[in-house]
PDB file of C-alpha atoms in Angstrom:
ATOM      1  CA  MET A 110       0.000   0.000   0.000  1.00 51.00           C
ATOM      2  CA  ILE A 111       1.358   3.413  -0.973  1.00 69.00           C
ATOM      3  CA  ASN A 112       1.720   5.929   1.850  1.00 94.00           C
ATOM      4  CA  ARG A 113       0.023   9.320   1.710  1.00 95.00           C
ATOM      5  CA  GLU A 114       3.196  11.303   1.100  1.00 96.00           C
ATOM      6  CA  GLN A 115       4.215   9.081  -1.796  1.00 97.00           C
ATOM      7  CA  GLN A 116       0.683   9.239  -3.203  1.00 97.00           C
ATOM      8  CA  ILE A 117       0.778  13.049  -3.284  1.00 98.00           C
ATOM      9  CA  ILE A 118       4.215  13.016  -4.918  1.00 98.00           C
ATOM     10  CA  THR A 119       2.929  10.599  -7.562  1.00 97.00           C
ATOM     11  CA  TRP A 120      -0.085  12.819  -8.272  1.00 97.00           C
ATOM     12  CA  LEU A 121       2.162  15.894  -8.566  1.00 98.00           C
ATOM     13  CA  ARG A 122       4.436  14.083 -11.034  1.00 97.00           C
ATOM     14  CA  GLU A 123       1.448  12.948 -13.108  1.00 97.00           C
ATOM     15  CA  GLU A 124      -0.012  16.446 -13.478  1.00 97.00           C
ATOM     16  CA  PRO A 125       1.896  18.364 -16.215  1.00 96.00           C
ATOM     17  CA  LEU A 126       1.066  21.867 -14.940  1.00 97.00           C
ATOM     18  CA  HIS A 127       2.114  20.986 -11.403  1.00 98.00           C
ATOM     19  CA  LEU A 128       5.332  19.383 -12.522  1.00 97.00           C
ATOM     20  CA  ARG A 129       6.200  22.368 -14.734  1.00 97.00           C
ATOM     21  CA  ALA A 130       5.486  24.795 -11.878  1.00 98.00           C
ATOM     22  CA  LEU A 131       7.673  22.794  -9.483  1.00 98.00           C
ATOM     23  CA  VAL A 132      10.578  22.833 -11.923  1.00 98.00           C
ATOM     24  CA  GLN A 133      10.270  26.543 -12.689  1.00 97.00           C
ATOM     25  CA  ALA A 134       9.983  27.569  -9.045  1.00 98.00           C
ATOM     26  CA  SER A 135      13.047  25.475  -8.176  1.00 98.00           C
ATOM     27  CA  GLU A 136      15.086  27.348 -10.789  1.00 97.00           C
ATOM     28  CA  LEU A 137      14.765  30.532  -8.688  1.00 96.00           C
ATOM     29  CA  GLU A 138      16.752  28.802  -5.922  1.00 96.00           C
ATOM     30  CA  LEU A 139      14.852  30.656  -3.198  1.00 97.00           C
ATOM     31  CA  ASN A 140      15.623  29.795   0.409  1.00 97.00           C
ATOM     32  CA  ASP A 141      13.144  27.397   2.037  1.00 97.00           C
ATOM     33  CA  ALA A 142      10.783  27.693  -0.950  1.00 98.00           C
ATOM     34  CA  TRP A 143       7.604  25.668  -1.448  1.00 98.00           C
ATOM     35  CA  LEU A 144       4.614  25.671  -3.781  1.00 98.00           C
ATOM     36  CA  ALA A 145       1.933  25.593  -1.172  1.00 98.00           C
ATOM     37  CA  ALA A 146      -1.691  25.871  -0.162  1.00 95.00           C
ATOM     38  CA  GLY A 147      -4.128  25.122  -2.987  1.00 96.00           C
ATOM     39  CA  PHE A 148      -1.319  23.925  -5.221  1.00 98.00           C
ATOM     40  CA  VAL A 149      -1.176  20.654  -3.296  1.00 98.00           C
ATOM     41  CA  ARG A 150      -4.470  20.667  -1.397  1.00 97.00           C
ATOM     42  CA  ASN A 151      -6.658  21.102  -4.483  1.00 97.00           C
ATOM     43  CA  LEU A 152      -4.904  18.329  -6.377  1.00 98.00           C
ATOM     44  CA  VAL A 153      -5.444  15.903  -3.491  1.00 98.00           C
ATOM     45  CA  TRP A 154      -9.120  16.847  -3.242  1.00 98.00           C
ATOM     46  CA  ASP A 155      -9.460  16.462  -7.032  1.00 98.00           C
ATOM     47  CA  ARG A 156      -8.039  12.950  -6.928  1.00 97.00           C
ATOM     48  CA  LEU A 157     -10.102  11.946  -3.888  1.00 97.00           C
ATOM     49  CA  HIS A 158     -13.211  13.101  -5.753  1.00 97.00           C
ATOM     50  CA  GLY A 159     -12.228  11.022  -8.785  1.00 97.00           C
ATOM     51  CA  TYR A 160     -11.676  14.025 -11.069  1.00 97.00           C
ATOM     52  CA  GLU A 161      -9.506  13.084 -14.027  1.00 91.00           C
ATOM     53  CA  ASN A 162      -8.302  16.642 -14.585  1.00 91.00           C
ATOM     54  CA  ALA A 163      -7.023  19.069 -11.998  1.00 93.00           C
ATOM     55  CA  THR A 164      -9.356  21.949 -11.280  1.00 94.00           C
ATOM     56  CA  PRO A 165      -7.953  25.334 -12.350  1.00 94.00           C
ATOM     57  CA  LEU A 166      -5.823  27.120  -9.763  1.00 94.00           C
ATOM     58  CA  ASN A 167      -6.687  30.676  -8.729  1.00 93.00           C
ATOM     59  CA  ASP A 168      -3.012  31.159  -8.012  1.00 96.00           C
ATOM     60  CA  ILE A 169       0.188  29.219  -7.489  1.00 98.00           C
ATOM     61  CA  ASP A 170       1.482  30.192  -4.080  1.00 97.00           C
ATOM     62  CA  VAL A 171       5.272  30.220  -3.915  1.00 98.00           C
ATOM     63  CA  VAL A 172       6.345  30.725  -0.316  1.00 97.00           C
ATOM     64  CA  TYR A 173       9.938  31.177   0.745  1.00 97.00           C
ATOM     65  CA  PHE A 174      11.885  32.471   3.731  1.00 97.00           C
ATOM     66  CA  ASN A 175      14.422  35.291   3.582  1.00 96.00           C
ATOM     67  CA  HIS A 176      14.741  37.474   6.687  1.00 92.00           C
ATOM     68  CA  GLU A 177      17.419  39.629   5.005  1.00 92.00           C
ATOM     69  CA  ASP A 178      15.065  41.116   2.395  1.00 92.00           C
ATOM     70  CA  CYS A 179      11.438  41.156   3.496  1.00 90.00           C
ATOM     71  CA  SER A 180      10.340  43.704   0.920  1.00 93.00           C
ATOM     72  CA  VAL A 181       7.271  43.327  -1.231  1.00 94.00           C
ATOM     73  CA  ALA A 182       9.473  44.475  -4.125  1.00 96.00           C
ATOM     74  CA  ALA A 183      11.574  41.318  -3.787  1.00 96.00           C
ATOM     75  CA  ASP A 184       8.450  39.163  -4.026  1.00 97.00           C
ATOM     76  CA  GLU A 185       7.371  41.111  -7.106  1.00 97.00           C
ATOM     77  CA  ARG A 186      10.765  40.568  -8.776  1.00 98.00           C
ATOM     78  CA  TYR A 187      10.551  36.804  -8.245  1.00 98.00           C
ATOM     79  CA  GLU A 188       6.971  36.765  -9.435  1.00 97.00           C
ATOM     80  CA  GLN A 189       7.989  38.636 -12.591  1.00 98.00           C
ATOM     81  CA  LEU A 190      10.770  36.116 -13.287  1.00 98.00           C
ATOM     82  CA  LEU A 191       8.253  33.288 -13.042  1.00 98.00           C
ATOM     83  CA  LEU A 192       5.755  35.131 -15.234  1.00 97.00           C
ATOM     84  CA  GLU A 193       8.430  35.606 -17.899  1.00 97.00           C
ATOM     85  CA  LYS A 194       8.912  31.813 -18.013  1.00 95.00           C
ATOM     86  CA  SER A 195       5.227  30.934 -17.760  1.00 96.00           C
ATOM     87  CA  PRO A 196       2.889  33.870 -18.336  1.00 96.00           C
ATOM     88  CA  ASP A 197      -0.014  31.404 -18.430  1.00 96.00           C
ATOM     89  CA  LEU A 198       0.425  30.468 -14.751  1.00 97.00           C
ATOM     90  CA  PRO A 199      -1.071  32.573 -11.930  1.00 97.00           C
ATOM     91  CA  TRP A 200       2.064  33.011  -9.782  1.00 98.00           C
ATOM     92  CA  SER A 201       1.906  34.560  -6.314  1.00 97.00           C
ATOM     93  CA  VAL A 202       5.193  34.863  -4.402  1.00 98.00           C
ATOM     94  CA  LYS A 203       5.323  35.699  -0.687  1.00 97.00           C
ATOM     95  CA  ASN A 204       8.257  35.821   1.717  1.00 96.00           C
ATOM     96  CA  GLN A 205       7.078  34.165   4.922  1.00 94.00           C
ATOM     97  CA  ALA A 206       9.636  36.108   6.964  1.00 93.00           C
ATOM     98  CA  ARG A 207       7.185  39.027   7.080  1.00 92.00           C
ATOM     99  CA  MET A 208       3.834  37.222   7.123  1.00 88.00           C
ATOM    100  CA  HIS A 209       3.657  37.108  10.921  1.00 82.00           C
ATOM    101  CA  GLU A 210       2.900  40.841  10.828  1.00 77.00           C
ATOM    102  CA  ARG A 211      -0.405  40.172   9.066  1.00 77.00           C
ATOM    103  CA  HIS A 212      -1.775  38.198  11.985  1.00 73.00           C
ATOM    104  CA  GLY A 213       0.004  39.730  14.966  1.00 75.00           C
ATOM    105  CA  HIS A 214       2.140  36.643  15.573  1.00 79.00           C
ATOM    106  CA  SER A 215       5.724  36.485  16.760  1.00 84.00           C
ATOM    107  CA  PRO A 216       8.209  36.292  13.868  1.00 89.00           C
ATOM    108  CA  TYR A 217       8.389  32.939  12.152  1.00 91.00           C
ATOM    109  CA  ALA A 218      11.678  31.053  11.843  1.00 93.00           C
ATOM    110  CA  SER A 219      10.890  29.159   8.619  1.00 96.00           C
ATOM    111  CA  SER A 220       8.338  28.585   5.909  1.00 96.00           C
ATOM    112  CA  ALA A 221       7.103  25.513   7.789  1.00 96.00           C
ATOM    113  CA  GLU A 222       6.456  27.553  10.906  1.00 95.00           C
ATOM    114  CA  ALA A 223       4.563  30.139   8.848  1.00 94.00           C
ATOM    115  CA  MET A 224       2.470  27.412   7.189  1.00 96.00           C
ATOM    116  CA  SER A 225       1.708  25.935  10.606  1.00 94.00           C
ATOM    117  CA  HIS A 226      -0.256  29.147  11.332  1.00 92.00           C
ATOM    118  CA  TRP A 227      -2.348  29.159   8.148  1.00 92.00           C
ATOM    119  CA  VAL A 228      -6.119  29.212   8.510  1.00 91.00           C
ATOM    120  CA  GLU A 229      -6.924  25.613   7.539  1.00 94.00           C
ATOM    121  CA  VAL A 230      -4.985  22.488   8.444  1.00 95.00           C
ATOM    122  CA  GLU A 231      -5.373  21.084   4.919  1.00 96.00           C
ATOM    123  CA  THR A 232      -3.901  24.242   3.380  1.00 95.00           C
ATOM    124  CA  ALA A 233      -0.665  23.950   5.384  1.00 96.00           C
ATOM    125  CA  ILE A 234       1.229  21.837   2.891  1.00 97.00           C
ATOM    126  CA  GLY A 235       3.894  22.627   0.339  1.00 98.00           C
ATOM    127  CA  ALA A 236       5.863  20.792  -2.319  1.00 98.00           C
ATOM    128  CA  ARG A 237       9.147  21.515  -4.032  1.00 98.00           C
ATOM    129  CA  MET A 238      11.568  20.023  -6.501  1.00 98.00           C
ATOM    130  CA  ASN A 239      14.982  19.534  -4.917  1.00 97.00           C
ATOM    131  CA  VAL A 240      18.318  19.815  -6.740  1.00 94.00           C
ATOM    132  CA  ALA A 241      18.294  16.078  -7.457  1.00 96.00           C
ATOM    133  CA  GLY A 242      14.922  16.410  -9.216  1.00 96.00           C
ATOM    134  CA  HIS A 243      12.924  14.718  -6.453  1.00 97.00           C
ATOM    135  CA  ILE A 244       9.692  16.154  -5.113  1.00 98.00           C
ATOM    136  CA  GLU A 245       9.663  16.850  -1.391  1.00 98.00           C
ATOM    137  CA  LEU A 246       6.677  17.687   0.807  1.00 98.00           C
ATOM    138  CA  ASN A 247       6.451  19.965   3.811  1.00 98.00           C
ATOM    139  CA  ALA A 248       3.337  19.391   5.907  1.00 97.00           C
ATOM    140  CA  PRO A 249       3.899  20.881   9.370  1.00 97.00           C
ATOM    141  CA  LEU A 250       0.367  19.929  10.458  1.00 95.00           C
ATOM    142  CA  GLY A 251       0.482  16.486   8.880  1.00 95.00           C
ATOM    143  CA  LEU A 252      -1.345  14.887   5.976  1.00 95.00           C
ATOM    144  CA  ASP A 253      -4.086  12.944   7.743  1.00 93.00           C
ATOM    145  CA  THR A 254      -6.979  15.403   7.495  1.00 92.00           C
ATOM    146  CA  LEU A 255      -6.165  16.138   3.857  1.00 94.00           C
ATOM    147  CA  PHE A 256      -7.391  12.611   3.095  1.00 96.00           C
ATOM    148  CA  THR A 257     -10.514  12.654   5.311  1.00 94.00           C
ATOM    149  CA  PHE A 258     -12.673  14.994   3.185  1.00 95.00           C
ATOM    150  CA  THR A 259     -12.621  17.716   5.829  1.00 94.00           C
ATOM    151  CA  ILE A 260     -11.865  21.405   5.963  1.00 95.00           C
ATOM    152  CA  THR A 261     -10.382  21.856   9.404  1.00 93.00           C
ATOM    153  CA  PRO A 262      -9.766  25.134  11.233  1.00 93.00           C
ATOM    154  CA  ASN A 263      -6.204  25.486  12.456  1.00 90.00           C
ATOM    155  CA  PRO A 264      -6.176  26.182  16.205  1.00 87.00           C
ATOM    156  CA  ARG A 265      -2.903  28.092  15.785  1.00 83.00           C
ATOM    157  CA  HIS A 266      -4.751  30.628  13.659  1.00 79.00           C
ATOM    158  CA  ALA A 267      -7.940  30.416  15.715  1.00 67.00           C
ATOM    159  CA  ILE A 268      -9.959  33.226  14.139  1.00 79.00           C
ATOM    160  CA  ALA A 269     -13.335  31.639  13.478  1.00 84.00           C
ATOM    161  CA  THR A 270     -14.629  34.482  11.315  1.00 87.00           C
ATOM    162  CA  VAL A 271     -11.619  34.278   8.979  1.00 88.00           C
ATOM    163  CA  PHE A 272     -12.078  30.513   8.657  1.00 91.00           C
ATOM    164  CA  ALA A 273     -15.823  30.836   7.950  1.00 90.00           C
ATOM    165  CA  GLU A 274     -15.266  33.598   5.386  1.00 91.00           C
ATOM    166  CA  ARG A 275     -12.645  31.546   3.536  1.00 91.00           C
ATOM    167  CA  VAL A 276     -14.844  28.438   3.420  1.00 92.00           C
ATOM    168  CA  SER A 277     -17.683  30.554   2.031  1.00 91.00           C
ATOM    169  CA  SER A 278     -15.716  32.665  -0.459  1.00 94.00           C
ATOM    170  CA  LYS A 279     -13.490  29.908  -1.854  1.00 93.00           C
ATOM    171  CA  GLY A 280     -16.384  27.729  -3.026  1.00 93.00           C
ATOM    172  CA  TRP A 281     -14.687  24.559  -1.806  1.00 95.00           C
ATOM    173  CA  LEU A 282     -17.931  22.769  -0.876  1.00 95.00           C
ATOM    174  CA  GLU A 283     -19.368  23.399  -4.325  1.00 95.00           C
ATOM    175  CA  ARG A 284     -16.207  22.330  -6.159  1.00 95.00           C
ATOM    176  CA  TRP A 285     -15.596  19.281  -3.952  1.00 97.00           C
ATOM    177  CA  PRO A 286     -19.037  18.230  -2.641  1.00 96.00           C
ATOM    178  CA  LYS A 287     -17.750  15.303  -0.561  1.00 96.00           C
ATOM    179  CA  LEU A 288     -15.969  17.747   1.772  1.00 96.00           C
ATOM    180  CA  SER A 289     -17.377  18.720   5.137  1.00 94.00           C
ATOM    181  CA  VAL A 290     -16.411  21.543   7.457  1.00 94.00           C
ATOM    182  CA  GLN A 291     -15.104  20.661  10.881  1.00 88.00           C
ATOM    183  CA  ALA A 292     -16.333  23.048  13.561  1.00 76.00           C
ATOM    184  CA  MET A 293     -13.863  25.070  15.619  1.00 64.00           C
ATOM    185  CA  ASN A 294     -14.705  23.075  18.776  1.00 58.00           C
ATOM    186  CA  GLU A 295     -13.853  19.790  17.014  1.00 49.00           C
ATOM    187  CA  ARG A 296     -10.248  20.857  16.413  1.00 43.00           C
ATOM    188  CA  LYS A 297      -8.988  19.614  19.802  1.00 44.00           C
ATOM    189  CA  SER A 298      -8.577  16.122  18.379  1.00 44.00           C
ATOM    190  CA  LEU A 299      -5.751  17.391  16.159  1.00 46.00           C
ATOM    191  CA  ASN A 300      -3.369  17.857  19.118  1.00 46.00           C
ATOM    192  CA  LEU A 301      -1.827  21.009  17.591  1.00 47.00           C
TER     193      LEU A 301
END
C-alpha cells in the first residue's frame, strides 16, 4: 500500500502543470521555498473526488523564507521572473519572513512555521523540486486530514470568522461536494 506522502508526490508528477510549476519555481533557488496551499491541497481533493483533470488554480502560491530582504518588491521581482517563463500560470510569491505581521504573531523562523499558522490544516502543505529532481513535501500539520474529506480550522490561527469567510468565499464545498467543514470546537482532536 502506498503511503500518503508518496501518493501526493505521484499525483504531482502525473499532473503536467504541477510538474512544470515545481521545476520553474526550483530554478529561482529561493531559500526554504515551497509551492503551497491550494497547489497541493486542491490536487489531493481532485483525486479523492475522482476528477480526471485538476481543477484550475486561482493562483500558485510560492512561499519562501528570507529574513534579510522582506520587501514586497523582492516578491514582485521573483513573481515577474516566473511570469516571464510561464505567463499562463497565476504566480503569487510571498516571503514568509514578514507574514507574521499580518496576523500579529511572533516572527516565524521558517516557511514551515509560517504554514503551521495558516487558517486551515489542509492548506498547510507545500511541495518543491529539490536539486536532485525529487519532489519533497512539507506538511507541518500532517497529511491525515487532507485525506478525510474535511476542511479543518487550524487552532494556531484560531480566528473563526476568517475561517468561515474563507470556506464561504473559496467555493470549496461546491467544487468538492464530498468535503465537510469541521467546527472550531472539534479541532482539539488534532493535538496542535
